Tab-separated table of N, CA and C in Angstrom:
chain	number	residue	atom	x	y	z
A	1	UNK	N	-24.853	-31.726	1.035
A	1	UNK	CA	-25.444	-30.433	2.174
A	1	UNK	C	-23.782	-30.223	2.072
A	2	UNK	N	-24.276	-28.606	3.014
A	2	UNK	CA	-23.315	-27.752	3.924
A	2	UNK	C	-23.576	-28.063	5.231
A	3	UNK	N	-23.281	-28.010	6.326
A	3	UNK	CA	-23.362	-27.973	7.505
A	3	UNK	C	-22.371	-27.763	8.518
A	4	UNK	N	-22.825	-27.100	9.956
A	4	UNK	CA	-21.965	-26.717	10.842
A	4	UNK	C	-22.530	-28.555	11.964
A	5	UNK	N	-21.062	-28.816	12.711
A	5	UNK	CA	-21.787	-29.630	13.993
A	5	UNK	C	-22.636	-28.949	14.775
A	6	UNK	N	-22.123	-28.138	15.145
A	6	UNK	CA	-22.633	-27.094	16.698
A	6	UNK	C	-22.311	-26.719	16.364
A	7	UNK	N	-23.108	-25.351	16.763
A	7	UNK	CA	-23.025	-23.869	17.230
A	7	UNK	C	-23.108	-23.514	18.781
A	8	UNK	N	-22.230	-22.104	19.154
A	8	UNK	CA	-22.550	-21.877	20.426
A	8	UNK	C	-23.832	-21.242	20.589
A	9	UNK	N	-24.461	-21.202	21.642
A	9	UNK	CA	-25.143	-19.700	22.173
A	9	UNK	C	-25.035	-19.698	23.912
A	10	UNK	N	-24.484	-18.159	24.104
A	10	UNK	CA	-25.088	-18.582	25.676
A	10	UNK	C	-23.540	-19.123	26.348
A	11	UNK	N	-22.621	-19.267	25.718
A	11	UNK	CA	-21.526	-20.162	26.402
A	11	UNK	C	-21.504	-21.831	26.008
A	12	UNK	N	-22.910	-22.147	25.673
A	12	UNK	CA	-22.741	-23.273	25.281
A	12	UNK	C	-23.080	-24.202	23.832
A	13	UNK	N	-22.609	-25.182	23.848
A	13	UNK	CA	-22.440	-25.425	22.387
A	13	UNK	C	-23.599	-26.668	22.210
A	14	UNK	N	-24.098	-26.530	21.119
A	14	UNK	CA	-24.945	-27.041	20.784
A	14	UNK	C	-25.265	-27.929	19.489
A	15	UNK	N	-25.179	-29.128	19.518
A	15	UNK	CA	-24.923	-30.060	18.284
A	15	UNK	C	-25.920	-30.071	17.275
A	16	UNK	N	-25.783	-30.552	15.818
A	16	UNK	CA	-27.104	-30.176	15.461
A	16	UNK	C	-26.624	-32.075	14.606
A	17	UNK	N	-26.291	-32.644	15.313
A	17	UNK	CA	-25.787	-34.037	14.758
A	17	UNK	C	-27.075	-34.976	14.036
A	18	UNK	N	-27.975	-34.979	15.608
A	18	UNK	CA	-29.354	-35.177	15.050
A	18	UNK	C	-29.608	-34.896	13.908
A	19	UNK	N	-30.107	-33.930	13.536
A	19	UNK	CA	-30.719	-33.398	12.625
A	19	UNK	C	-30.306	-33.760	11.141
A	20	UNK	N	-28.683	-33.732	11.299
A	20	UNK	CA	-27.959	-34.174	10.239
A	20	UNK	C	-28.170	-35.700	9.355
A	21	UNK	N	-28.334	-36.411	11.110
A	21	UNK	CA	-28.221	-37.432	10.629
A	21	UNK	C	-29.660	-38.051	10.183
A	22	UNK	N	-30.514	-37.091	10.694
A	22	UNK	CA	-32.182	-37.620	10.051
A	22	UNK	C	-32.436	-37.136	8.398
A	23	UNK	N	-32.056	-36.106	7.776
A	23	UNK	CA	-31.493	-35.877	7.205
A	23	UNK	C	-31.224	-36.750	5.901
A	24	UNK	N	-29.544	-36.928	6.558
A	24	UNK	CA	-29.272	-37.939	5.413
A	24	UNK	C	-29.445	-39.757	5.421
A	25	UNK	N	-30.445	-39.828	6.313
A	25	UNK	CA	-30.991	-41.060	6.082
A	25	UNK	C	-32.409	-40.672	5.364
A	26	UNK	N	-33.277	-39.897	5.373
A	26	UNK	CA	-33.977	-39.199	4.771
A	26	UNK	C	-34.302	-38.595	3.048
A	27	UNK	N	-32.748	-38.238	2.797
A	27	UNK	CA	-32.937	-38.154	1.262
A	27	UNK	C	-31.823	-38.859	0.971
A	28	UNK	N	-32.605	-39.856	0.072
A	28	UNK	CA	-31.330	-40.719	-0.451
A	28	UNK	C	-30.420	-40.319	-1.919
A	29	UNK	N	-30.917	-39.370	-2.253
A	29	UNK	CA	-30.188	-38.033	-3.426
A	29	UNK	C	-28.757	-37.514	-2.849
A	30	UNK	N	-28.681	-37.363	-1.638
A	30	UNK	CA	-27.314	-36.934	-1.064
A	30	UNK	C	-26.456	-37.841	-1.342
A	31	UNK	N	-25.394	-36.505	-1.677
A	31	UNK	CA	-24.157	-37.455	-2.614
A	31	UNK	C	-23.311	-37.289	-0.644
A	32	UNK	N	-23.256	-36.086	-0.135
A	32	UNK	CA	-21.733	-35.632	0.500
A	32	UNK	C	-22.515	-34.513	1.513
A	33	UNK	N	-22.438	-34.958	2.554
A	33	UNK	CA	-22.233	-33.699	3.483
A	33	UNK	C	-21.212	-33.004	4.091
A	34	UNK	N	-20.729	-31.763	3.894
A	34	UNK	CA	-19.534	-31.049	3.667
A	34	UNK	C	-19.945	-30.271	4.960
A	35	UNK	N	-18.753	-30.654	6.218
A	35	UNK	CA	-19.099	-30.139	7.147
A	35	UNK	C	-18.077	-29.550	7.530
A	36	UNK	N	-18.286	-27.895	7.932
A	36	UNK	CA	-17.233	-26.574	8.289
A	36	UNK	C	-17.300	-26.560	9.942
A	37	UNK	N	-16.419	-26.825	9.946
A	37	UNK	CA	-15.947	-26.492	11.734
A	37	UNK	C	-16.281	-25.889	11.770
A	38	UNK	N	-16.867	-24.909	13.195
A	38	UNK	CA	-17.627	-23.878	13.526
A	38	UNK	C	-17.255	-23.954	14.877
A	39	UNK	N	-17.560	-24.995	15.834
A	39	UNK	CA	-17.154	-25.266	16.848
A	39	UNK	C	-16.548	-26.562	17.117
A	40	UNK	N	-15.064	-26.453	18.065
A	40	UNK	CA	-14.492	-27.694	18.628
A	40	UNK	C	-15.735	-28.548	19.202
A	41	UNK	N	-15.707	-29.828	18.479
A	41	UNK	CA	-16.682	-30.408	18.969
A	41	UNK	C	-16.518	-31.951	18.257
A	42	UNK	N	-16.537	-32.779	19.301
A	42	UNK	CA	-16.387	-34.168	18.641
A	42	UNK	C	-17.466	-34.785	17.764
A	43	UNK	N	-17.220	-34.990	16.561
A	43	UNK	CA	-18.266	-35.370	15.647
A	43	UNK	C	-18.765	-36.825	15.613
A	44	UNK	N	-19.554	-37.351	15.421
A	44	UNK	CA	-19.849	-39.055	15.490
A	44	UNK	C	-19.969	-39.286	13.937
A	45	UNK	N	-18.824	-39.379	13.443
A	45	UNK	CA	-18.517	-39.870	11.801
A	45	UNK	C	-19.317	-41.305	11.475
A	46	UNK	N	-19.043	-42.038	12.456
A	46	UNK	CA	-19.686	-43.287	12.264
A	46	UNK	C	-21.001	-43.118	11.747
A	47	UNK	N	-21.934	-42.145	11.994
A	47	UNK	CA	-23.074	-41.921	11.818
A	47	UNK	C	-23.389	-41.546	10.501
A	48	UNK	N	-22.151	-40.960	10.213
A	48	UNK	CA	-22.770	-39.886	8.753
A	48	UNK	C	-21.282	-40.655	7.714
A	49	UNK	N	-21.599	-41.613	7.428
A	49	UNK	CA	-20.843	-42.118	6.373
A	49	UNK	C	-20.137	-41.207	5.054
A	50	UNK	N	-21.437	-40.333	4.732
A	50	UNK	CA	-21.599	-39.634	3.624
A	50	UNK	C	-20.783	-38.272	3.877
A	51	UNK	N	-20.515	-37.611	5.500
A	51	UNK	CA	-19.651	-36.753	5.560
A	51	UNK	C	-18.636	-36.760	5.514
A	52	UNK	N	-17.840	-34.850	5.451
A	52	UNK	CA	-16.537	-35.023	4.795
A	52	UNK	C	-16.337	-33.223	5.387
A	53	UNK	N	-14.892	-33.611	6.166
A	53	UNK	CA	-14.498	-31.979	6.227
A	53	UNK	C	-14.423	-31.132	5.128
A	54	UNK	N	-15.299	-29.756	5.345
A	54	UNK	CA	-14.843	-29.016	4.095
A	54	UNK	C	-13.634	-28.973	3.804
A	55	UNK	N	-12.411	-28.649	4.653
A	55	UNK	CA	-11.034	-28.567	4.035
A	55	UNK	C	-10.479	-29.834	3.503
A	56	UNK	N	-11.312	-31.064	3.778
A	56	UNK	CA	-10.882	-32.232	3.221
A	56	UNK	C	-11.634	-32.165	1.047
A	57	UNK	N	-13.152	-31.510	1.543
A	57	UNK	CA	-13.589	-31.540	-0.076
A	57	UNK	C	-12.753	-30.389	-0.669
A	58	UNK	N	-12.170	-29.387	-0.532
A	58	UNK	CA	-11.200	-28.518	-1.225
A	58	UNK	C	-9.951	-29.406	-1.647
A	59	UNK	N	-9.579	-30.288	-1.075
A	59	UNK	CA	-8.267	-30.670	-1.468
A	59	UNK	C	-8.903	-32.086	-2.224
A	60	UNK	N	-10.009	-32.573	-2.282
A	60	UNK	CA	-10.172	-33.374	-3.286
A	60	UNK	C	-10.932	-32.861	-4.597
A	61	UNK	N	-11.602	-31.702	-4.218
A	61	UNK	CA	-11.996	-30.926	-5.854
A	61	UNK	C	-11.353	-30.488	-6.971
A	62	UNK	N	-11.490	-30.697	-8.110
A	62	UNK	CA	-11.050	-30.482	-9.181
A	62	UNK	C	-11.518	-29.193	-10.055
A	63	UNK	N	-10.008	-28.608	-10.353
A	63	UNK	CA	-10.537	-27.092	-10.711
A	63	UNK	C	-10.396	-25.999	-9.785
A	64	UNK	N	-10.282	-24.786	-10.284
A	64	UNK	CA	-10.682	-23.393	-9.019
A	64	UNK	C	-11.806	-23.009	-8.890
A	65	UNK	N	-11.660	-22.419	-7.785
A	65	UNK	CA	-13.464	-21.799	-7.310
A	65	UNK	C	-12.752	-20.863	-7.212
A	66	UNK	N	-13.993	-20.278	-7.322
A	66	UNK	CA	-14.418	-18.652	-7.080
A	66	UNK	C	-15.129	-18.528	-6.002
A	67	UNK	N	-14.715	-17.776	-4.440
A	67	UNK	CA	-16.010	-17.612	-4.226
A	67	UNK	C	-16.458	-16.349	-3.652
A	68	UNK	N	-17.898	-15.922	-3.935
A	68	UNK	CA	-18.449	-15.116	-3.682
A	68	UNK	C	-19.011	-14.367	-2.886
A	69	UNK	N	-19.194	-13.315	-2.380
A	69	UNK	CA	-19.530	-13.057	-1.306
A	69	UNK	C	-21.663	-12.435	-1.460
A	70	UNK	N	-22.053	-12.740	-1.382
A	70	UNK	CA	-23.627	-12.475	-1.421
A	70	UNK	C	-24.549	-12.419	-0.283
A	71	UNK	N	-25.447	-11.583	-0.463
A	71	UNK	CA	-26.416	-10.874	0.569
A	71	UNK	C	-26.452	-11.908	1.313
A	72	UNK	N	-26.983	-11.780	2.655
A	72	UNK	CA	-27.369	-12.922	3.726
A	72	UNK	C	-28.981	-13.133	2.996
A	73	UNK	N	-30.083	-13.030	2.733
A	73	UNK	CA	-31.225	-13.232	2.314
A	73	UNK	C	-31.216	-13.785	0.611
A	74	UNK	N	-29.947	-14.115	0.032
A	74	UNK	CA	-30.046	-14.352	-1.585
A	74	UNK	C	-30.268	-15.929	-0.936
A	75	UNK	N	-31.532	-16.384	-1.992
A	75	UNK	CA	-31.757	-17.607	-2.231
A	75	UNK	C	-30.586	-18.757	-2.894
A	76	UNK	N	-30.073	-18.573	-2.908
A	76	UNK	CA	-28.379	-19.230	-3.885
A	76	UNK	C	-29.617	-19.837	-4.489
């Protein structure tokens, strides 16, 4: 799963970590949670043992990646 830890709105940062924790607990087949740093916020890493930063995931990955821009409404 790809996610961000939080997002800014009207000058305030909102954390979505409770949502990430709930999803991780309820989806046992989830192998990794890839976190993209979008806001500078302290993350509760101990509550998400499957979480890894996007930059770290790229370092661990084998092979070459091709990133492709797609439309916002693409169902991926």
